[in-house]
Amino acid sequence: MAGPLHDLKAVIGTFSTEYGKTPLRLKLIDLYILYALSTALIQFVYLGLVGSFPFNSFLAGFLSSIGTAVLAVCLRMQVNKDNKEFKDVPPERAFADWVVANIVLHLVVVNYIG
Amino acid sequence: MAEERSGIKNSGLSAVVCAFTLLLICIMAFAIRLFSVVKYESVIHEFDPYFNLRVSQFLAKNGPYAMWNWFDDRTWYPLGRVIGGTVYPGLMLTAGTMWWILNSLHITIDIGTVCVFTSPIFSANCAWATFLLTKEVKGTGAGLTAAALIATVPSYISRSVAGSYDNEGIAIFALVFTFYLYVKTLNTGSLFWATANALAYFYMVCSWGGYTFIINLIPIHMLACLLAGKYSAHLYIAYAPFIIFGTLLAASVPVVGFNAVMTSEHFASVLVFAVLHVFALVAYLKRTLPPAALKAATAAILTIGAVGAAAFAFLLVGLVAASPTLGWSGRSLSLLDPTYAGKYIPIIASVSEHQPPTWPSYFMDLHVLILLIPAGIAACFMPLSVPSAFLILYGVVSVYFSGAMVRLMLVLAPAACILAGIGLSEGLHVFARSLKHGVVNMKEEIAKAGEEDEDEGAEGASKEVVKSGSKEGARDAAARASKKKSVKKRSWEKPWWTRSEGPIPFEMAAVGIALALLLMFFFVLHCVWASAEAYSAPSIVLASHNPDGSTHIFDDFREAYGWLRHNTDENTKVASWWDYGYQTTAMANRTVIVDNNTWNNTHIATVGMAMSSPEREAWKIFKSLDVEYVFVIFGGFVGYSGDDIAKFLWMVRIGGGVYPHIKEPDYLKHGSYRIDSGATSTMLNCLMYKLSYYRFADATMAPDGTSGYDRVRRTEIGKKNIKLRYFEEVFTTHHWMVRIYRLKDVPNRQKGARKKAAKAIGSPKKSNKLPKSASKRKSRIGGLRF
C-alpha cells in the first residue's frame, strides 16, 4: 500500500502547487463552494443524529446548500478565463445570471421550508 | 450555422414572413379544434373534464387558497377526498388566471366558457413552442414545418379539442416549452435560461403526472452525452441546477410532495447527477494536473469512486427492494411491464386508454409522419450534436412508451412532428437548392460545351505526340492534360450525394417538390377529417342521423343529471359505476360513492359487488353506504354500446378482486358472456341485469310477438318478467339510456314470525296492500323481507 499512498501524496502535492496558480477570483468562489458543501454535510449529520422530521425542512435546507454549491460551480465555469466555451460571455453577465438563479432558488427554499 | 444552411438571409423581410407564417399556424391550430363547438355546442366533453370544471368553478368562486385547502365531502362518501393534495392544480390555475384577467378587464366571460377554450389556446401556444425548439436544433425552416405539423396532427387534437378540458391540453405545451428551454440552455450555457428551464418544469409538474417523462428523459440524454465523451461546461449548467431546482419545485406541489425524492421515478436523475459530477471532477483534474500526476490521481479517484458508488448502490438497492413495487407507482410500473396491470390492478387495466395501441391507430393519429420520422432521425445524425441527440432520444423513448399505452401516443406526437418536420425540411431544402442551381448549371453547361470540344481535340493530339515519342510534343500534351484536370469537374460529373450546390437534376427536383406538397395536402386533409369526424364527439351528447338526413340528438345524460338535481334532496347520496362520478357531482350536484379518481379500490369493489349481487344483498350493501338513488346506463333500447351491461364484467372482476365470493365464471356460460336465455342464473338475478332490463320487455313488443330485443347484444333478453322488490324505478330518460332507481325504505312493521318461516322470494300471498290513499311513493309493507 506504500506505493499508491506515496503516489497519492505526490499527487496531492502537485495538485496544491497547481492550484496555487489559479486566480484569486476563482479561489474565492471555490471557498464559497466548500462552505456551502460543509453546511450540507452538517445538515446531513444532523439528520442522522436527530431524525428526519419535519422532512420538508430538511429537504429545503439540504437542497439549498447543494443548490448554492452547484450554482457557484456554474459561475466559476463561466468566469474562468481559461474556459474557451465562454469567451464571448462577459463576467458581468455571468454574475447577473447567477444572482437571478440564487434569488429563485432561495424563494423556492423559503416557500418549502415550512 | 443552421440558419445559414437553411439559406435564409438575415433580412427584416424574412423575419416578417416567418412571424406571419407562425401566426397563421397558431390560428390554424386553434381553429381546427373548434368542430365540436360548431357541431354541437360549447360544452365540456367526456368524464374527467367535468371534475376539472367543478374545481375551476370552485376556484373562480372562492379563490386559490380555498382550493388549496378544499376537502370535498360530496364524493367518495363516506370517505371524502382531499382535493388540494390529490389534484394537479396547473390546469385549473391556468384557466382561473385567464378568467380572472378577462373579468378584471370587464370582459365577463363565464368560467365554463374559458375552460372549454383553454385547450385550443394552449395548442396554439404549443405550435410556437415547437417552432422555437426545432429552430434551436435545426433552423427556421425545420421550425416552421414542425410547427405546422403539430398544429394539425390528429394525435394531439384528440386530447385537446374545444371542450376537452383536461391536463394534457396544457401539459403538452409545458412539455415542449421545457424541452425548448433545456436545448436553449445547452446551446447558450447561460444560467438565466437554466433558471427559466426549471420554472417551466415546475409548470409541467403542476399540470400533469406525465412530468416523470421529462425527469427521466433528460437524465437519459445527459448520460448518453457523457458516455459519448461530450462532457462540457454547457452540459453541467444545463443539468445540475435543473435537478436541484426541479426536485425542490416538484416537492412543492402537494400532489407530488415527498415522492419527488422517494420514488423510483426520480432516482435516475439523482444517479446521473452523481455521474455528472464525477465527469466534471475528472475534466477539472485533466486541466489542472500535469499528465504524470493525472494517472495516479485517476487511479485514486477510481478506487474511491468505486467504493463510494458501491456503498451508495447498496443503500439504494436496499431502499428500493424494501418496497413491493420496487419504488415505482402502479401506473409507471404498468408502463415498464405492460402485463403488470392486468395481473394486479384491474382498475388500471380496465381503462381503455391504458391498452396498447393497434397499428391502425398509429396511422390514424400520425398519418404520413410515420414515414418521415426515420428521415428526421437520419437528418439529426448529420451532424450529430448534443441537441440533435436529444431529439433522437426523445423520439425513440416516446415511441417505446406509446407502444405500451395508447394514451401516451400524445407524448409521441410532439417528437413525431419535430422529427418529421426536420426530415421534410431537409428534403425540401435539397429540392429547392437543386431547383435553384439547376438553372445555373444549365447555363454553365451551355457555356462550357464550346471549351470541351477544344480540349478533346488537344487530348487526341497529345496521344499521337506521345506515340511518336517527341519530347516537345509530350510537354505540350502534358500541359494541356494538366489544364484539363485543373478545370473543375462539372457538377453533373461528380457522384450526386457529394454535391453541395445542385445534388439532384432540375426536373427531378421539380417533381420532388410537387410530390412533397401533394403529400402535405393529403396529410392536412386527413387531419381535418379526423378532427371533424373522429375526435369532436362530446360523449355527453350523442348524435345520429334520421332517415331523412337530419341529426337526432341524444341528450339523455344531462336529462338524467338535471332530474337528479331538481327532484332529489340536496344531501342524498347517489350510487353508480365510477365512470359517471365526476359528471354526477358536477352536473347533478349530488354526493356520490365512487368517482373517476379511482383512488380507493376497495370502495369501488364494494359498489361492484353490489351491482353483481342479487337484489336483496345489493339493497343491504347500498343501505349500509346511505345510498338513496342508484342509476345505471342502459344502451339496449337505442343501441348505445358503451353501457353498464357492456362494462359489467369489469365490475365483477374488480369486485371479485376484493370480495372472493364474487367469481367471474359464475356469470359466464361456458366462458362466454351472454344475457339471453342461455345466461347463468347468477347473471339473470344480479342487480345490474334487473335494473337494466326492468320493464324492457313490456316496452319493446315487436309485431311478431317477440319482445325485449337488446340492440347492442343483438339478442332477446333471457328473463323478461322482472319484478323489483327492494328498488323502485323513479326515472328513465327519453331513450332509456339512464335509468334511475330509488332504494325502498325499511317498512314500519316487520313480520317477525314470517321472517323465519318464509324465505321464498316472490310469494304473493304474503303481501298486504295498504289502501291507496295512505301512500304515494312509500314502500309497500309486507312486500319486503328483512
JSON list of N, CA, C and O in Angstrom, two decimals, chain B residues 177-179 181-183 185 192-202 218 238 242:
[
{"chain": "B", "resi": 177, "resn": "PHE", "atom": "N", "xyz": [-42.26, 23.34, -24.19]},
{"chain": "B", "resi": 177, "resn": "PHE", "atom": "CA", "xyz": [-41.60, 24.57, -23.76]},
{"chain": "B", "resi": 177, "resn": "PHE", "atom": "C", "xyz": [-40.42, 24.27, -22.85]},
{"chain": "B", "resi": 177, "resn": "PHE", "atom": "O", "xyz": [-39.35, 24.87, -22.94]},
{"chain": "B", "resi": 178, "resn": "THR", "atom": "N", "xyz": [-40.59, 23.27, -21.95]},
{"chain": "B", "resi": 178, "resn": "THR", "atom": "CA", "xyz": [-39.49, 22.88, -21.08]},
{"chain": "B", "resi": 178, "resn": "THR", "atom": "C", "xyz": [-38.32, 22.35, -21.91]},
{"chain": "B", "resi": 178, "resn": "THR", "atom": "O", "xyz": [-37.16, 22.69, -21.67]},
{"chain": "B", "resi": 179, "resn": "PHE", "atom": "N", "xyz": [-38.64, 21.52, -22.89]},
{"chain": "B", "resi": 179, "resn": "PHE", "atom": "CA", "xyz": [-37.57, 20.99, -23.74]},
{"chain": "B", "resi": 179, "resn": "PHE", "atom": "C", "xyz": [-36.89, 22.10, -24.52]},
{"chain": "B", "resi": 179, "resn": "PHE", "atom": "O", "xyz": [-35.67, 22.08, -24.71]},
{"chain": "B", "resi": 181, "resn": "LEU", "atom": "N", "xyz": [-36.47, 25.20, -23.57]},
{"chain": "B", "resi": 181, "resn": "LEU", "atom": "CA", "xyz": [-35.56, 25.93, -22.68]},
{"chain": "B", "resi": 181, "resn": "LEU", "atom": "C", "xyz": [-34.34, 25.08, -22.34]},
{"chain": "B", "resi": 181, "resn": "LEU", "atom": "O", "xyz": [-33.22, 25.60, -22.19]},
{"chain": "B", "resi": 182, "resn": "TYR", "atom": "N", "xyz": [-34.51, 23.77, -22.25]},
{"chain": "B", "resi": 182, "resn": "TYR", "atom": "CA", "xyz": [-33.38, 22.89, -21.98]},
{"chain": "B", "resi": 182, "resn": "TYR", "atom": "C", "xyz": [-32.38, 22.96, -23.13]},
{"chain": "B", "resi": 182, "resn": "TYR", "atom": "O", "xyz": [-31.17, 23.12, -22.92]},
{"chain": "B", "resi": 183, "resn": "VAL", "atom": "N", "xyz": [-32.87, 22.85, -24.37]},
{"chain": "B", "resi": 183, "resn": "VAL", "atom": "CA", "xyz": [-31.97, 22.91, -25.51]},
{"chain": "B", "resi": 183, "resn": "VAL", "atom": "C", "xyz": [-31.34, 24.29, -25.63]},
{"chain": "B", "resi": 183, "resn": "VAL", "atom": "O", "xyz": [-30.17, 24.43, -25.98]},
{"chain": "B", "resi": 185, "resn": "THR", "atom": "N", "xyz": [-30.60, 26.22, -23.13]},
{"chain": "B", "resi": 185, "resn": "THR", "atom": "CA", "xyz": [-29.52, 26.26, -22.14]},
{"chain": "B", "resi": 185, "resn": "THR", "atom": "C", "xyz": [-28.31, 25.49, -22.63]},
{"chain": "B", "resi": 185, "resn": "THR", "atom": "O", "xyz": [-27.17, 25.91, -22.45]},
{"chain": "B", "resi": 192, "resn": "PHE", "atom": "N", "xyz": [-29.29, 31.93, -16.75]},
{"chain": "B", "resi": 192, "resn": "PHE", "atom": "CA", "xyz": [-30.61, 32.52, -16.84]},
{"chain": "B", "resi": 192, "resn": "PHE", "atom": "C", "xyz": [-31.57, 31.56, -17.51]},
{"chain": "B", "resi": 192, "resn": "PHE", "atom": "O", "xyz": [-32.69, 31.33, -17.03]},
{"chain": "B", "resi": 193, "resn": "TRP", "atom": "N", "xyz": [-31.13, 30.97, -18.64]},
{"chain": "B", "resi": 193, "resn": "TRP", "atom": "CA", "xyz": [-32.01, 30.02, -19.31]},
{"chain": "B", "resi": 193, "resn": "TRP", "atom": "C", "xyz": [-32.18, 28.76, -18.48]},
{"chain": "B", "resi": 193, "resn": "TRP", "atom": "O", "xyz": [-33.24, 28.14, -18.52]},
{"chain": "B", "resi": 194, "resn": "ALA", "atom": "N", "xyz": [-31.18, 28.39, -17.70]},
{"chain": "B", "resi": 194, "resn": "ALA", "atom": "CA", "xyz": [-31.32, 27.22, -16.84]},
{"chain": "B", "resi": 194, "resn": "ALA", "atom": "C", "xyz": [-32.41, 27.47, -15.80]},
{"chain": "B", "resi": 194, "resn": "ALA", "atom": "O", "xyz": [-33.22, 26.59, -15.50]},
{"chain": "B", "resi": 195, "resn": "THR", "atom": "N", "xyz": [-32.43, 28.68, -15.24]},
{"chain": "B", "resi": 195, "resn": "THR", "atom": "CA", "xyz": [-33.49, 29.02, -14.28]},
{"chain": "B", "resi": 195, "resn": "THR", "atom": "C", "xyz": [-34.86, 28.99, -14.95]},
{"chain": "B", "resi": 195, "resn": "THR", "atom": "O", "xyz": [-35.83, 28.44, -14.40]},
{"chain": "B", "resi": 196, "resn": "ALA", "atom": "N", "xyz": [-34.93, 29.57, -16.16]},
{"chain": "B", "resi": 196, "resn": "ALA", "atom": "CA", "xyz": [-36.21, 29.56, -16.88]},
{"chain": "B", "resi": 196, "resn": "ALA", "atom": "C", "xyz": [-36.66, 28.14, -17.14]},
{"chain": "B", "resi": 196, "resn": "ALA", "atom": "O", "xyz": [-37.85, 27.80, -17.04]},
{"chain": "B", "resi": 197, "resn": "ASN", "atom": "N", "xyz": [-35.69, 27.27, -17.48]},
{"chain": "B", "resi": 197, "resn": "ASN", "atom": "CA", "xyz": [-35.98, 25.86, -17.71]},
{"chain": "B", "resi": 197, "resn": "ASN", "atom": "C", "xyz": [-36.60, 25.22, -16.47]},
{"chain": "B", "resi": 197, "resn": "ASN", "atom": "O", "xyz": [-37.59, 24.50, -16.55]},
{"chain": "B", "resi": 198, "resn": "ALA", "atom": "N", "xyz": [-36.01, 25.52, -15.32]},
{"chain": "B", "resi": 198, "resn": "ALA", "atom": "CA", "xyz": [-36.53, 24.94, -14.08]},
{"chain": "B", "resi": 198, "resn": "ALA", "atom": "C", "xyz": [-37.96, 25.44, -13.81]},
{"chain": "B", "resi": 198, "resn": "ALA", "atom": "O", "xyz": [-38.83, 24.67, -13.38]},
{"chain": "B", "resi": 199, "resn": "LEU", "atom": "N", "xyz": [-38.21, 26.72, -14.08]},
{"chain": "B", "resi": 199, "resn": "LEU", "atom": "CA", "xyz": [-39.56, 27.25, -13.83]},
{"chain": "B", "resi": 199, "resn": "LEU", "atom": "C", "xyz": [-40.57, 26.64, -14.79]},
{"chain": "B", "resi": 199, "resn": "LEU", "atom": "O", "xyz": [-41.70, 26.34, -14.41]},
{"chain": "B", "resi": 200, "resn": "ALA", "atom": "N", "xyz": [-40.16, 26.41, -16.05]},
{"chain": "B", "resi": 200, "resn": "ALA", "atom": "CA", "xyz": [-41.07, 25.75, -16.99]},
{"chain": "B", "resi": 200, "resn": "ALA", "atom": "C", "xyz": [-41.34, 24.33, -16.54]},
{"chain": "B", "resi": 200, "resn": "ALA", "atom": "O", "xyz": [-42.47, 23.82, -16.66]},
{"chain": "B", "resi": 201, "resn": "TYR", "atom": "N", "xyz": [-40.31, 23.66, -16.00]},
{"chain": "B", "resi": 201, "resn": "TYR", "atom": "CA", "xyz": [-40.50, 22.31, -15.48]},
{"chain": "B", "resi": 201, "resn": "TYR", "atom": "C", "xyz": [-41.48, 22.33, -14.32]},
{"chain": "B", "resi": 201, "resn": "TYR", "atom": "O", "xyz": [-42.33, 21.44, -14.18]},
{"chain": "B", "resi": 202, "resn": "PHE", "atom": "N", "xyz": [-41.42, 23.35, -13.49]},
{"chain": "B", "resi": 202, "resn": "PHE", "atom": "CA", "xyz": [-42.36, 23.49, -12.38]},
{"chain": "B", "resi": 202, "resn": "PHE", "atom": "C", "xyz": [-43.79, 23.58, -12.91]},
{"chain": "B", "resi": 202, "resn": "PHE", "atom": "O", "xyz": [-44.71, 22.93, -12.39]},
{"chain": "B", "resi": 218, "resn": "ILE", "atom": "N", "xyz": [-34.38, 13.56, -19.63]},
{"chain": "B", "resi": 218, "resn": "ILE", "atom": "CA", "xyz": [-33.21, 14.44, -19.57]},
{"chain": "B", "resi": 218, "resn": "ILE", "atom": "C", "xyz": [-32.01, 13.72, -18.95]},
{"chain": "B", "resi": 218, "resn": "ILE", "atom": "O", "xyz": [-30.90, 13.82, -19.48]},
{"chain": "B", "resi": 238, "resn": "ALA", "atom": "N", "xyz": [-26.61, 23.03, -17.89]},
{"chain": "B", "resi": 238, "resn": "ALA", "atom": "CA", "xyz": [-27.98, 22.68, -18.28]},
{"chain": "B", "resi": 238, "resn": "ALA", "atom": "C", "xyz": [-28.60, 21.70, -17.31]},
{"chain": "B", "resi": 238, "resn": "ALA", "atom": "O", "xyz": [-29.81, 21.70, -17.12]},
{"chain": "B", "resi": 242, "resn": "PHE", "atom": "N", "xyz": [-30.82, 22.37, -12.88]},
{"chain": "B", "resi": 242, "resn": "PHE", "atom": "CA", "xyz": [-32.16, 21.90, -13.19]},
{"chain": "B", "resi": 242, "resn": "PHE", "atom": "C", "xyz": [-32.61, 20.84, -12.21]},
{"chain": "B", "resi": 242, "resn": "PHE", "atom": "O", "xyz": [-33.76, 20.82, -11.76]}
]
